[in-house]
Coordinates of C-alpha atoms in Angstrom, one line a residue:
Chain A
X1 CA 0.3 0.0 0.2
X2 CA 2.3 2.2 0.8
X3 CA 4.7 1.8 -2.2
X4 CA 1.6 2.6 -4.2
X5 CA 1.0 5.6 -2.9
X6 CA 4.6 6.7 -3.2
X7 CA 4.6 5.7 -6.8
X8 CA 1.4 7.6 -7.1
X9 CA 2.9 10.4 -5.8
X10 CA 5.6 9.9 -8.0
X11 CA 3.9 9.9 -10.9
X12 CA 1.6 13.2 -10.3
X13 CA 4.8 14.7 -9.4
X14 CA 6.3 13.6 -13.2
X15 CA 3.3 14.8 -14.7
X16 CA 3.0 18.3 -12.9
X17 CA 6.6 19.0 -14.0
X18 CA 6.0 17.6 -17.7
X19 CA 2.8 19.9 -17.6
X20 CA 5.3 23.1 -16.8
X21 CA 8.2 22.1 -19.1
X22 CA 7.1 21.2 -22.0
X23 CA 4.6 24.2 -22.7
X24 CA 8.0 26.4 -21.5
X25 CA 10.3 24.5 -24.6
X26 CA 7.1 25.1 -26.5
X27 CA 6.7 28.7 -25.9
X28 CA 10.4 29.1 -25.9
X29 CA 10.3 27.9 -29.7
X30 CA 7.2 30.4 -31.1
X31 CA 9.0 32.9 -28.6
X32 CA 11.9 33.3 -30.9
X33 CA 9.4 32.9 -34.1
X34 CA 7.0 35.9 -32.6
X35 CA 10.3 37.6 -31.8
X36 CA 11.2 37.7 -36.1
X37 CA 7.7 38.3 -36.9
X38 CA 7.1 41.0 -34.4
X39 CA 10.9 42.6 -35.2
X40 CA 10.0 42.3 -39.3
X41 CA 6.9 43.9 -38.5
X42 CA 8.3 46.9 -36.8
X43 CA 10.8 47.4 -39.4
X44 CA 8.7 47.0 -42.2
X45 CA 9.8 43.6 -43.8
X46 CA 8.1 40.5 -43.8
X47 CA 9.8 38.0 -41.0
X48 CA 9.9 34.5 -41.4
X49 CA 7.1 33.4 -43.7
X50 CA 8.4 30.0 -45.8
X51 CA 8.0 27.2 -43.6
X52 CA 4.5 26.2 -43.2
X53 CA 1.4 28.7 -43.2
X54 CA 2.5 32.0 -42.3
X55 CA 6.1 30.8 -41.2
X56 CA 4.5 28.5 -38.3
X57 CA 6.7 25.8 -39.1
X58 CA 9.6 27.9 -38.9
X59 CA 10.8 27.2 -34.5
X60 CA 10.6 23.3 -35.9
X61 CA 12.7 23.4 -38.8
X62 CA 15.1 25.6 -36.9
X63 CA 15.3 23.2 -34.2
X64 CA 15.5 20.4 -36.5
X65 CA 18.6 22.5 -38.2
X66 CA 19.8 22.7 -34.8
X67 CA 19.5 18.8 -33.8
X68 CA 21.5 18.1 -36.9
X69 CA 24.1 19.9 -37.0
X70 CA 28.0 18.7 -35.7
X71 CA 28.6 19.6 -32.0
X72 CA 32.2 20.7 -32.0
X73 CA 34.4 21.0 -28.8
X74 CA 37.2 23.0 -29.3
X75 CA 40.6 21.1 -28.9
X76 CA 42.0 22.9 -26.0
X77 CA 38.9 23.6 -24.3
X78 CA 38.4 22.0 -20.6
X79 CA 36.1 19.3 -22.2
X80 CA 34.2 18.7 -18.9
X81 CA 33.6 22.1 -18.0
X82 CA 32.5 22.9 -21.9
X83 CA 29.7 20.7 -22.1
X84 CA 28.2 21.1 -18.4
X85 CA 28.2 25.1 -19.1
X86 CA 25.1 24.8 -21.2
X87 CA 23.2 22.2 -18.4
X88 CA 24.0 24.6 -16.1
X89 CA 22.6 27.2 -17.6
X90 CA 19.4 25.5 -18.7
X91 CA 18.8 23.9 -15.1
X92 CA 18.8 27.1 -13.2
X93 CA 16.3 28.6 -15.9
X94 CA 13.8 25.6 -15.6
X95 CA 13.9 25.1 -11.9
X96 CA 13.2 28.6 -10.9
X97 CA 9.6 27.7 -12.6
X98 CA 8.4 25.4 -9.8
X99 CA 7.4 27.9 -7.1
X100 CA 5.8 30.1 -10.1
X101 CA 1.9 29.5 -9.3
X102 CA -0.2 29.9 -12.5
X103 CA -3.5 30.4 -10.5
X104 CA -5.9 29.3 -8.0
X105 CA -8.0 26.1 -8.9
X106 CA -10.8 23.8 -7.0
X107 CA -10.2 21.3 -10.1
X108 CA -13.6 22.1 -11.3
X109 CA -14.9 21.6 -7.7
X110 CA -13.7 18.4 -6.9
X111 CA -11.8 20.4 -4.1
X112 CA -13.6 22.2 -1.0
X113 CA -10.8 24.5 -1.2
X114 CA -8.7 26.3 -4.0
X115 CA -5.5 25.2 -4.6
X116 CA -2.3 27.1 -5.8
X117 CA -1.1 25.5 -9.2
X118 CA 2.3 25.2 -8.5
X119 CA 4.7 22.2 -8.2
X120 CA 6.1 23.4 -4.8
X121 CA 4.1 25.9 -3.1
X122 CA 6.8 27.7 -0.9
X123 CA 6.9 30.3 1.9
X124 CA 9.8 31.4 0.5
X125 CA 8.8 31.5 -2.9
X126 CA 10.0 34.8 -4.0
X127 CA 13.9 34.2 -2.3
X128 CA 13.4 31.1 -3.9
X129 CA 13.6 32.4 -7.3
X130 CA 16.2 35.2 -6.5
X131 CA 18.4 32.5 -5.5
X132 CA 17.8 29.9 -8.2
X133 CA 17.9 33.1 -10.6
X134 CA 21.5 33.5 -9.7
X135 CA 22.3 30.7 -10.1
X136 CA 22.2 31.0 -14.2
X137 CA 25.6 33.0 -14.1
X138 CA 27.9 29.6 -13.6
X139 CA 26.4 28.5 -17.0
X140 CA 27.7 31.8 -18.7
X141 CA 30.8 31.8 -16.4
X142 CA 31.5 28.4 -17.2
X143 CA 31.1 28.8 -20.6
X144 CA 33.5 31.8 -21.1
X145 CA 36.1 30.0 -19.4
X146 CA 36.2 26.6 -20.8
X147 CA 35.9 27.5 -24.3
X148 CA 39.3 28.9 -24.0
X149 CA 38.8 31.8 -26.1
X150 CA 39.7 35.5 -25.4
X151 CA 36.3 36.5 -26.8
X152 CA 34.3 34.1 -24.3
X153 CA 36.3 34.9 -21.4
X154 CA 35.8 38.7 -22.0
X155 CA 31.9 38.0 -22.6
X156 CA 31.4 36.0 -19.6
X157 CA 33.3 38.6 -17.3
X158 CA 31.0 41.1 -19.0
X159 CA 28.0 38.7 -17.6
X160 CA 29.2 38.6 -14.4
X161 CA 29.5 42.1 -13.8
X162 CA 26.1 42.7 -15.2
X163 CA 24.1 40.2 -13.5
X164 CA 25.6 40.7 -10.1
X165 CA 25.2 44.8 -10.4
X166 CA 21.2 44.5 -11.9
X167 CA 20.3 41.5 -9.1
X168 CA 20.8 44.0 -6.3
X169 CA 18.4 46.6 -7.6
X170 CA 16.1 43.6 -8.8
X171 CA 16.5 42.3 -5.1
X172 CA 15.8 45.3 -3.3
X173 CA 12.8 46.4 -5.8
X174 CA 11.3 42.5 -4.4
X175 CA 11.6 44.3 -0.9
X176 CA 9.3 46.9 -1.6
X177 CA 6.9 44.1 -2.7
X178 CA 7.2 42.1 0.5
X179 CA 6.8 45.6 2.5
X180 CA 3.2 45.7 1.1
X181 CA 2.2 42.1 0.9
X182 CA 3.9 41.2 4.3
X183 CA 4.7 37.9 2.8
X184 CA 7.6 35.8 0.6
X185 CA 4.9 33.7 -0.8
X186 CA 3.6 34.0 -4.4
X187 CA 0.2 33.4 -3.6
X188 CA -0.3 35.7 -1.0
X189 CA 1.2 38.7 -2.5
X190 CA -1.1 38.0 -5.9
X191 CA -4.1 37.5 -3.6
X192 CA -2.8 41.0 -1.5
X193 CA -3.7 42.8 -5.0
X194 CA -7.4 41.1 -5.5
X195 CA -10.0 43.0 -6.5
X196 CA -9.1 45.3 -9.8
X197 CA -6.5 46.8 -11.4
X198 CA -6.7 50.0 -8.4
X199 CA -5.2 47.1 -5.9
X200 CA -2.4 46.2 -7.9
X201 CA 1.0 46.8 -6.6
X202 CA 2.0 48.9 -10.1
X203 CA 0.4 52.2 -8.6
X204 CA 2.1 52.5 -5.6
X205 CA 5.1 50.9 -6.8
X206 CA 5.6 52.0 -9.9
X207 CA 9.6 53.0 -10.1
X208 CA 10.2 49.7 -8.8
X209 CA 7.7 48.0 -11.2
X210 CA 10.0 50.1 -13.8
X211 CA 13.2 48.8 -11.7
X212 CA 12.4 45.5 -11.8
X213 CA 11.5 45.3 -15.5
X214 CA 14.8 46.9 -16.7
X215 CA 16.9 45.2 -14.2
X216 CA 15.0 41.9 -15.6
X217 CA 16.0 42.7 -18.9
X218 CA 19.8 43.1 -18.0
X219 CA 19.8 39.9 -16.1
X220 CA 18.5 37.8 -19.1
X221 CA 21.2 40.4 -21.4
X222 CA 18.5 41.0 -23.8
X223 CA 18.7 44.0 -25.7
X224 CA 19.5 46.7 -24.5
X225 CA 21.8 45.0 -22.3
X226 CA 23.1 42.2 -24.3
X227 CA 26.6 43.7 -23.8
X228 CA 27.5 40.2 -23.2
X229 CA 26.7 39.2 -27.3
X230 CA 27.8 42.4 -28.5
X231 CA 28.4 40.9 -32.1
X232 CA 30.3 43.7 -33.3
X233 CA 33.2 43.4 -30.6
X234 CA 32.8 40.2 -29.3
X235 CA 31.4 38.0 -32.2
X236 CA 28.7 36.1 -30.3
X237 CA 30.3 36.5 -26.9
X238 CA 30.2 33.4 -24.2
X239 CA 28.7 31.3 -27.1
X240 CA 31.0 31.3 -29.5
X241 CA 32.6 28.2 -29.8
X242 CA 29.5 26.3 -29.2
X243 CA 27.3 24.8 -32.4
X244 CA 24.2 22.5 -32.4
X245 CA 22.3 21.8 -29.8
X246 CA 24.6 23.1 -27.0
X247 CA 24.1 26.3 -28.7
X248 CA 20.5 26.0 -28.7
X249 CA 20.5 25.3 -25.2
X250 CA 21.7 28.5 -24.0
X251 CA 18.7 30.3 -25.8
X252 CA 16.6 27.9 -24.2
X253 CA 17.7 28.8 -21.5
X254 CA 17.7 32.7 -22.2
X255 CA 14.3 32.7 -23.4
X256 CA 13.0 30.6 -20.4
X257 CA 14.6 33.3 -17.7
X258 CA 12.9 36.1 -20.5
X259 CA 9.0 34.0 -19.9
X260 CA 10.4 34.1 -16.1
X261 CA 10.9 37.6 -15.8
X262 CA 7.5 38.3 -17.6
X263 CA 5.5 35.9 -15.5
X264 CA 7.2 37.0 -12.4
X265 CA 6.6 40.8 -13.3
X266 CA 2.6 40.2 -13.6
X267 CA 2.5 38.3 -10.8
X268 CA 4.5 40.7 -8.2
X269 CA 3.2 44.1 -9.7
X270 CA 0.3 43.3 -12.3
X271 CA -2.1 41.3 -9.7
X272 CA -1.1 37.7 -11.0
X273 CA -4.0 35.9 -12.1
X274 CA -6.7 38.9 -11.2
X275 CA -8.7 40.5 -13.4
X276 CA -8.1 44.1 -14.3
X277 CA -11.6 44.7 -13.4
X278 CA -14.2 42.0 -11.3
X279 CA -16.7 42.2 -13.9
X280 CA -14.4 40.2 -16.1
X281 CA -13.7 37.4 -13.2
X282 CA -15.9 35.5 -15.4
X283 CA -12.5 34.6 -17.7
X284 CA -10.2 31.8 -15.8
X285 CA -7.3 34.0 -13.6
X286 CA -4.6 31.5 -15.6
X287 CA -5.9 33.1 -18.9
X288 CA -5.6 36.6 -17.2
X289 CA -2.0 35.8 -16.2
X290 CA -0.6 34.3 -19.4
X291 CA -2.1 37.3 -21.1
X292 CA -0.5 39.6 -19.2
X293 CA 2.8 38.0 -19.4
X294 CA 2.4 37.5 -22.9
X295 CA 2.3 41.1 -23.2
X296 CA 5.7 41.6 -21.1
X297 CA 7.2 39.3 -23.3
X298 CA 6.3 41.1 -26.3
X299 CA 7.5 44.5 -24.4
X300 CA 11.1 42.5 -24.0
X301 CA 10.8 42.0 -28.0
X302 CA 9.5 45.3 -28.7
X303 CA 12.6 46.8 -26.5
X304 CA 15.0 44.8 -28.9
X305 CA 13.5 46.3 -32.0
X306 CA 13.5 49.9 -30.2
X307 CA 16.6 50.7 -28.3
X308 CA 20.4 50.7 -29.4
X309 CA 22.8 49.0 -26.8
X310 CA 24.0 50.2 -24.0
X311 CA 27.6 51.1 -23.7
X312 CA 29.5 49.5 -20.8
X313 CA 30.3 52.1 -18.6
X314 CA 26.9 53.5 -18.9
X315 CA 25.2 50.3 -18.0
X316 CA 27.2 49.7 -14.9
X317 CA 26.1 53.6 -14.1
X318 CA 22.1 52.9 -14.5
X319 CA 22.8 49.8 -11.8
X320 CA 24.6 51.2 -9.4
X321 CA 24.5 55.1 -9.6
X322 CA 20.6 55.3 -10.7
X323 CA 18.2 52.3 -9.7
X324 CA 20.3 51.1 -6.3
X325 CA 19.8 54.8 -4.9
X326 CA 16.3 55.1 -6.0
X327 CA 15.4 51.8 -5.1
X328 CA 17.2 52.3 -1.0
X329 CA 15.2 55.5 -1.4
X330 CA 11.5 54.2 -2.1
X331 CA 12.1 51.3 1.0
X332 CA 12.8 54.0 3.0
X333 CA 9.9 56.0 2.1
X334 CA 7.7 53.0 2.3
X335 CA 8.4 52.3 6.0
X336 CA 8.3 56.1 6.6
X337 CA 4.7 55.9 5.5
X338 CA 3.7 52.7 7.0
X339 CA 4.7 53.7 10.4
X340 CA 4.0 57.6 10.1
X341 CA 0.7 56.8 11.9
X342 CA 2.3 56.2 15.3
X343 CA 4.5 58.7 15.2
X344 CA 2.3 61.9 14.7
X345 CA -1.3 61.4 14.8
X346 CA -1.6 64.4 12.3
X347 CA 0.4 61.8 9.5
X348 CA -2.3 59.0 9.3
X349 CA -3.7 59.6 6.5
X350 CA 0.1 59.0 5.1
X351 CA 0.1 55.3 6.6
X352 CA -3.6 55.0 5.7
X353 CA -2.9 55.6 2.2
X354 CA -0.2 52.9 1.9
X355 CA -2.4 51.0 4.4
X356 CA -4.5 50.2 1.7
X357 CA -2.2 48.0 0.1
X358 CA -0.8 46.4 3.0
X359 CA -3.7 43.8 3.8
X360 CA -1.3 42.4 6.6
X361 CA -1.7 45.7 8.9
X362 CA -6.1 45.4 9.3
Chain B
X1 CA 12.8 7.1 6.8
X2 CA 12.4 9.5 4.0
X3 CA 14.2 11.9 6.1
X4 CA 16.9 9.7 7.6
X5 CA 17.7 9.0 3.8
X6 CA 17.6 12.0 2.7
X7 CA 20.1 13.3 5.8
X8 CA 22.9 10.3 4.6
X9 CA 22.0 11.4 1.2
X10 CA 23.0 15.5 1.7
X11 CA 25.3 14.7 4.1
X12 CA 27.3 12.4 2.1
X13 CA 27.1 14.5 -1.1
X14 CA 28.7 17.3 1.7
X15 CA 31.3 15.3 2.7
X16 CA 32.3 14.3 -0.5
X17 CA 31.8 17.9 -1.7
X18 CA 34.4 19.1 0.6
X19 CA 36.8 16.1 -0.1
X20 CA 36.8 17.1 -4.2
X21 CA 37.5 20.8 -2.7
X22 CA 41.0 19.3 -1.6
X23 CA 41.6 16.8 -3.4
X24 CA 40.8 17.9 -7.0
X25 CA 44.1 19.0 -9.2
X26 CA 42.3 22.1 -11.1
X27 CA 41.2 25.2 -8.9
X28 CA 38.5 25.2 -11.1
X29 CA 37.2 22.1 -10.4
X30 CA 37.8 22.7 -6.5
X31 CA 35.5 25.7 -7.2
X32 CA 32.8 23.9 -8.6
X33 CA 32.9 20.9 -5.4
X34 CA 32.7 24.0 -2.9
X35 CA 29.5 25.1 -5.1
X36 CA 28.0 21.3 -4.6
X37 CA 29.1 20.9 -1.1
X38 CA 27.4 24.4 -0.4
X39 CA 24.0 23.2 -2.2
X40 CA 24.3 19.9 -0.3
X41 CA 24.6 22.1 3.0
X42 CA 21.6 24.0 1.9
X43 CA 19.6 20.8 1.4
X44 CA 20.8 19.9 5.6
X45 CA 19.0 23.6 6.3
X46 CA 15.9 22.4 4.3
X47 CA 15.6 19.1 6.2
X48 CA 16.1 21.0 9.8
X49 CA 12.8 23.4 8.5
X50 CA 14.9 26.4 8.2
X51 CA 13.8 26.7 4.4
X52 CA 14.7 30.1 4.9
X53 CA 18.8 29.4 6.1
X54 CA 18.9 27.4 3.2
X55 CA 17.8 29.6 0.5
X56 CA 19.9 32.4 2.2
X57 CA 23.1 29.9 1.9
X58 CA 22.4 29.1 -1.9
X59 CA 21.8 33.4 -2.8
X60 CA 24.7 34.6 -1.4
X61 CA 27.3 31.8 -1.1
X62 CA 26.5 30.2 -4.0
X63 CA 25.1 33.2 -5.7
X64 CA 27.0 35.9 -4.7
X65 CA 30.4 35.0 -3.0
X66 CA 31.5 31.4 -5.6
X67 CA 31.1 34.0 -8.4
X68 CA 33.5 36.4 -6.8
X69 CA 36.1 33.0 -6.0
X70 CA 35.5 32.0 -9.7
X71 CA 35.9 35.5 -11.0
X72 CA 39.3 35.6 -9.2
X73 CA 40.4 32.3 -10.6
X74 CA 40.1 33.1 -13.8
X75 CA 42.1 36.0 -14.1
X76 CA 45.1 34.0 -12.4
X77 CA 47.4 32.1 -14.3
X78 CA 47.9 29.2 -11.9
X79 CA 51.2 27.1 -12.5
X80 CA 50.4 23.8 -11.6
X81 CA 53.9 22.6 -10.9
X82 CA 54.9 25.4 -9.1
X83 CA 52.0 24.7 -6.5
X84 CA 53.3 20.9 -6.2
X85 CA 56.7 22.3 -5.2
X86 CA 56.4 22.7 -1.4
X87 CA 54.0 19.7 -0.7
X88 CA 57.0 18.0 1.2
X89 CA 58.5 21.4 2.8
X90 CA 54.4 21.9 4.4
X91 CA 53.7 18.2 5.0
X92 CA 54.6 18.0 8.4
X93 CA 52.8 21.5 9.7
X94 CA 49.6 20.8 7.9
X95 CA 49.8 17.3 9.0
X96 CA 50.0 18.5 12.7
X97 CA 46.9 20.8 12.2
X98 CA 45.1 18.1 10.7
X99 CA 46.0 15.7 13.3
X100 CA 44.8 18.3 16.1
X101 CA 42.2 19.0 14.5
X102 CA 41.3 15.2 14.2
X103 CA 42.1 14.7 17.9
X104 CA 40.0 17.5 19.1
X105 CA 36.7 16.6 16.7
X106 CA 37.4 13.1 18.5
X107 CA 37.2 14.8 21.9
X108 CA 34.0 16.6 21.1
X109 CA 32.1 14.4 19.9
X110 CA 32.9 11.5 22.4
X111 CA 32.6 14.2 25.0
X112 CA 28.7 13.7 25.7
X113 CA 27.7 17.2 25.1
X114 CA 26.2 16.1 21.5
X115 CA 24.6 13.4 22.7
X116 CA 21.1 12.7 20.8
X117 CA 19.8 12.7 24.6
X118 CA 21.7 16.4 25.6
X119 CA 20.0 18.0 22.0
X120 CA 16.3 18.7 22.7
X121 CA 14.9 16.8 20.0
X122 CA 13.8 18.9 17.0
X123 CA 10.3 18.0 15.8
X124 CA 8.7 19.6 13.2
X125 CA 6.5 22.4 13.7
X126 CA 2.8 22.9 11.9
X127 CA 2.9 24.6 8.6
X128 CA 1.5 27.8 10.6
X129 CA 5.0 28.4 12.1
X130 CA 6.9 30.4 9.7
X131 CA 10.8 30.5 10.2
X132 CA 11.5 33.6 8.2
X133 CA 9.3 35.7 10.4
X134 CA 10.4 34.1 13.5
X135 CA 14.1 34.8 12.7
X136 CA 13.1 38.7 11.8
X137 CA 11.0 38.7 14.7
X138 CA 14.1 37.5 17.2
X139 CA 16.8 39.8 15.3
X140 CA 14.7 43.0 15.4
X141 CA 13.6 42.8 19.0
X142 CA 16.1 40.3 21.0
X143 CA 19.3 40.7 19.6
X144 CA 18.6 44.4 17.6
X145 CA 21.7 45.8 18.7
X146 CA 24.2 43.0 18.2
X147 CA 22.3 42.8 14.7
X148 CA 23.0 46.7 14.0
X149 CA 26.1 46.7 15.2
X150 CA 27.1 43.8 12.4
X151 CA 25.4 45.6 9.7
X152 CA 27.6 49.2 10.8
X153 CA 30.9 46.6 10.8
X154 CA 30.3 45.5 7.5
X155 CA 29.0 49.1 5.6
X156 CA 32.5 50.0 7.7
X157 CA 34.3 47.0 5.5
X158 CA 32.6 48.3 2.2
X159 CA 33.5 51.6 2.1
X160 CA 36.9 51.1 2.9
X161 CA 37.3 48.8 0.0
X162 CA 35.8 51.7 -1.9
X163 CA 38.0 53.6 -0.7
X164 CA 41.1 51.6 -1.1
X165 CA 40.2 50.7 -4.8
X166 CA 39.4 54.3 -5.8
X167 CA 42.0 56.1 -7.6
X168 CA 41.4 59.0 -10.4
X169 CA 44.3 59.1 -12.8
X170 CA 44.6 62.4 -13.8
X171 CA 46.5 61.9 -17.2
X172 CA 43.5 59.7 -18.0
X173 CA 40.0 61.5 -20.0
X174 CA 36.7 60.7 -18.4
X175 CA 33.3 60.9 -19.6
X176 CA 30.6 62.9 -17.3
X177 CA 27.6 60.5 -18.5
X178 CA 25.1 62.2 -17.0
X179 CA 26.2 65.4 -19.0
X180 CA 26.5 63.2 -22.2
X181 CA 22.7 62.2 -21.3
X182 CA 21.5 65.5 -20.4
X183 CA 22.7 67.2 -23.8
X184 CA 20.0 68.7 -25.6
X185 CA 19.8 69.5 -29.4
X186 CA 20.5 73.4 -28.6
X187 CA 23.9 72.7 -27.3
X188 CA 25.1 71.0 -30.4
X189 CA 22.8 72.5 -33.1
X190 CA 23.0 75.8 -34.4
X191 CA 20.9 77.0 -37.3
X192 CA 22.9 79.4 -39.7
X193 CA 21.2 81.5 -42.0
X194 CA 22.4 81.4 -45.6

C-alpha cells in the first residue's frame, strides 16, 4: 500500500513537472518565431514566412537544423566544463518555474478549497526564485572560461558584472513588494492585490516596477543590455565556440529566463491571475496571467527592435548610481509611510494611504 | 525513514564535495566542488525546516561569494607545477594541524555534549510556523543591538574597500555620463542663415 502510494505521488509529480516544462519548451520555440515576426513588422519587412502557413513551422525547422548539426568541442577547451556549461545554464532557468503559481483552482469543484497551481508551494517563493536565478550565471561563466577563447572569456566576465550589479536593485525592488504584501509567498502576494487594477502594486510601486523590469532585461542579457553578446566586438559572446544542440540549449535558457521575468512581473506588480476589473472575473485567472505575461514578452521584443545597445560604463552607471539609490530611497519611503501614523496622529493619512495596499496591517 | 535517507544523502554528498575541494587538481574543479558542497548543506537546512537559512545560503554563498571566487580564479594563471613544489616542505606542519583537529573532533564528539539526549529533539512545527517571520522577530527585537553593530561593521568594511580601490587618474580622459545624457539639441545644433 505504502509503495503504491509513493509511486502514485511520484507519478503526479512527474506529470506536474511535464505540464510546466513542455509548455515552456514550446513557448520558447514560438517566442523565437514571434520575435522574428514582430521585429519584422516593426522594421517594415516580412520576417519568416516560408516554412508552413505564415512561417509557423519555422521554429520546428530551426530546431531540427540545430539538432542535426555537428557539436564541435574545441581541442584546447576544458572538455567536462565545456559540455556541462549549457546544462548549468538551462537547469536554473527551468527549476525556477517550480514555485511560480499559475492560478488557483478547485479542479472543477472537486476540492473544497482553492489550491495554488504550482509544483512547490513554498512560503519563501520570492527568495527561492532570487537564489535560483542567481545561479544562471554559472552557465555563462563556465562557458566563457572553458572555451579557452578570449572573446568568450571577456563576454563571461561582462555578464558576471552585469548580473551581480542588477541582481541587487532587483532584490531591493522585491523588498518593496514584500513590505506591501507582508509575505514571501507568491500566491499570498497575488491575493493581496485582489479586487481590480486599483489594488495592483504597480500603482504604489510604479518606479519599482520599472526598476524590476529593466533589471530583468539586464539579467536575461536582452537588448539594450546584451553587451554579453555584442556581436560587433565579441562575435557572439560566451557562446562563440558552441554549435548545434549545445548552442540551442543556451538560447533555450535565455528565453526561459525571459518568460520567468515576464511571469514574475505580472505576478508581483500586475495582480497575477486577477482580472483588471471584477466584472471580468468570468475569464479564468490563468488566462489573465498568461495574457499579462505575453504582453511583457512582447515588450521585451519591442525593446529589442527599439533601443540601441548600452555602452558598458553607461550600463554600470545605470545599475549602481541610478537604480540602487532609487530602490533604497523607495524602501525608506515605504517604511516611513507605514509607521507615520504611529509617530504623529496628523500623519495617519499617510499610513492609511499605504495601508490600503497592505492587507497584513488590518 | 525518508528523512533519514535524505539526511545521509545530503551529508555524504557534502562530505564528498568537501573532499573534492581539497583533492581536485584543477582550481576550477575545486570551486565547483565547493558549490556542490554548499548545495548539500542547504539541503540539510531544508531538512531542519529552516528553508530561509537554506535559501539564503544558496543566494549569498553560491550566488554571490562563489561567483567572485571564480572571477578571481579565471583571471589567475595558476601554475600547477609550482604549486606542488612546496608540498613536502609544508607536509609536517599541515599534518600536525590535521591531527590536532582530528583529536579535537573526536574529543568533542565523545564528550557527551553532542549526544542525542542532550540536544533537545527537534520536532517539526506545523505549517503555520513561518521561520522567516520567527527569525525576523528575534533579529529585530532580542538581538537588535548585535544585528545593527554587525551591519555597521559591514558598512565600514564596504566603504573601506571602495576607498582602497578608488583612484582617479589625472592623465586619462573620463566621460561625464550625466552630462552626455542631458545634452539637448540646442547645445550641439546651431542654425545658420545662408
